[in-house]
Amino acid sequence: MLRLPDFPWDSLAAAKQRASSFSDPALGAAGQGLVDLSVGTPVDPTPPVVRRALAEAADAPGYPLTWGTADLREAVAGWFAARRGVPDVDPAGVLPTIGSKELVAWLPLLMGLGPGDVVAFPRVAYPTYDVGARLAGTTPVAVDALTALGPLTAATTPKLLWLNTPGNPTGQVLGIEHLAKVVSWARRHGVVVASDECYAELDWREREAGSVEPPTTPSILDPRVTGGSHEGLLCVYSLSKQSNLAGYRAAFVAGDPALVGRLLEVRKHAGMMVPWPVQRAVLAALGDADHVVEQKARYAARRSVLRPAVEAFGLRVEHSQAGLYLWATAGEPGRATVERLADRGILVAPGDFYGAAGREHVRIALTATDERVAAAARRLGGPGEA
Ligand SMILES: Cc1ncc(COP(=O)(O)O)c(C=O)c1O
């Protein structure tokens, strides 16, 4: 019998109900109703340039290419060059996916992994890495360092290692040196590395003058990481967050052309193709950097309101250098923090959703409107200006 983890969100129902009944007339509109910072679903409009491209491609009687059109794959390679410091993505090693969650969930199976194989992922992580390992019947192993894998034998060496940078829920960014070490280790042991980088454009760190860092989070495909070869490496990326496209299911995977070719083969047989209008929308989104700058500014403003308010409430924010969450702790069980915030009408996710190691944390999303973020800040004692 396939054993999947429990779907944890149901356990938040009582806190949600309590938070929804919050009312503080002294705060005016800011004192009314729920502020839901528990899920990371975008709330701002899909950019007009993208909507237009979708509408213009609405006449689509034929099947779309599973591999995506050449111009789409070239646009992805161009985005890596312009935004990620990766000049050498081969368009043959690019494949559009139906959002990135499906790829995360099915990658072990698409790679032909199964019982007896190990799939490793971070100890505090987006739950779908674990789900994907289980769907394929492999052994999921959560580790916070490669040394935690213990002595490596043929049976314990992972076939696939997931990285997530910037991390969800922690917002931790992995540096070039760290990524390079992981890649060199993986090559020594024949491990495929898949790096989920879907928050890379939302990096809050200041660039130093003259910095050679790319403008976004470093990629697993960066030449300083790979030494110029993408063999055994995959980068998973999504437009859901940077382009408000979660409803379109718009993402891609890029890297080793041989590996991507094998995924393509299975996906063709399985009908896992991105709808034609969405492919055209992705092309338009990748061709327009302005809306990403605009969206990043919205989240930066919300973050600058929420973070000091959360700290004023007594939480310590850890990591959170990038991405759409504040990863915070009061040094008490995260569930207790969830309750205390629910008393102020604010719903957040307990850290244990992301692994037992997160049990003293909460994840606070920046994905609410300016008005709701300002309301949260007022309730927490902050100034509340978004
Ligand atoms: C780390 C991470 N990977 C993948 C996804 C899935 O994104 P999508 O399926 O919308 O591309 C999410 C969504 O929140 C995420 O946080």
PDB file of C-alpha atoms and ligand atoms in Angstrom, residues 40 98-102 104 126 129 164 166 168 196 198-199 238-241 246 249-251 325, ligand 1:
ATOM      1  CA  GLY A  40       1.979  30.957  -0.193  1.00  0.00           C
ATOM      2  CA  ILE A  98       2.788  21.706 -15.663  1.00  0.00           C
ATOM      3  CA  GLY A  99       3.822  23.830 -12.708  1.00  0.00           C
ATOM      4  CA  SER A 100       6.833  22.596 -10.781  1.00  0.00           C
ATOM      5  CA  LYS A 101       4.965  20.669  -8.102  1.00  0.00           C
ATOM      6  CA  GLU A 102       4.108  17.880 -10.535  1.00  0.00           C
ATOM      7  CA  VAL A 104       8.849  17.449  -7.915  1.00  0.00           C
ATOM      8  CA  TYR A 126       8.621  21.528   1.071  1.00  0.00           C
ATOM      9  CA  TYR A 129      10.117  15.913  -2.174  1.00  0.00           C
ATOM     10  CA  ASN A 164      15.953  23.848  -2.482  1.00  0.00           C
ATOM     11  CA  PRO A 166      16.087  29.717  -1.681  1.00  0.00           C
ATOM     12  CA  ASN A 168      10.839  26.902   1.510  1.00  0.00           C
ATOM     13  CA  ASP A 196      14.390  23.544  -6.847  1.00  0.00           C
ATOM     14  CA  CYS A 198      11.493  28.644  -7.665  1.00  0.00           C
ATOM     15  CA  TYR A 199      12.056  31.728  -5.441  1.00  0.00           C
ATOM     16  CA  SER A 238       8.495  28.043 -11.675  1.00  0.00           C
ATOM     17  CA  LEU A 239       6.833  31.255 -12.811  1.00  0.00           C
ATOM     18  CA  SER A 240       4.045  30.882 -10.218  1.00  0.00           C
ATOM     19  CA  LYS A 241       5.580  33.311  -7.757  1.00  0.00           C
ATOM     20  CA  ALA A 246       0.183  29.836 -10.078  1.00  0.00           C
ATOM     21  CA  ARG A 249       0.686  25.945 -14.015  1.00  0.00           C
ATOM     22  CA  ALA A 250       3.791  27.347 -15.673  1.00  0.00           C
ATOM     23  CA  ALA A 251       7.252  26.011 -14.937  1.00  0.00           C
ATOM     24  CA  TYR A 325       8.244  33.567   3.882  1.00  0.00           C
TER      25      TYR A 325
HETATM   26  C1  LIG B   1       9.881  24.960  -2.915  1.00  0.00           C
HETATM   27  C2  LIG B   1       8.720  24.872  -3.826  1.00  0.00           C
HETATM   28  N1  LIG B   1       8.810  24.112  -4.925  1.00  0.00           N
HETATM   29  C3  LIG B   1       7.781  23.999  -5.776  1.00  0.00           C
HETATM   30  C4  LIG B   1       6.589  24.664  -5.568  1.00  0.00           C
HETATM   31  C5  LIG B   1       5.470  24.467  -6.538  1.00  0.00           C
HETATM   32  O1  LIG B   1       5.229  25.552  -7.311  1.00  0.00           O
HETATM   33  P1  LIG B   1       4.353  25.434  -8.638  1.00  0.00           P
HETATM   34  O2  LIG B   1       3.808  24.052  -8.713  1.00  0.00           O
HETATM   35  O3  LIG B   1       3.303  26.456  -8.508  1.00  0.00           O
HETATM   36  O4  LIG B   1       5.304  25.707  -9.760  1.00  0.00           O
HETATM   37  C6  LIG B   1       6.446  25.450  -4.430  1.00  0.00           C
HETATM   38  C7  LIG B   1       5.176  26.136  -4.175  1.00  0.00           C
HETATM   39  O5  LIG B   1       4.937  26.736  -3.195  1.00  0.00           O
HETATM   40  C8  LIG B   1       7.536  25.556  -3.542  1.00  0.00           C
HETATM   41  O6  LIG B   1       7.465  26.299  -2.441  1.00  0.00           O
END
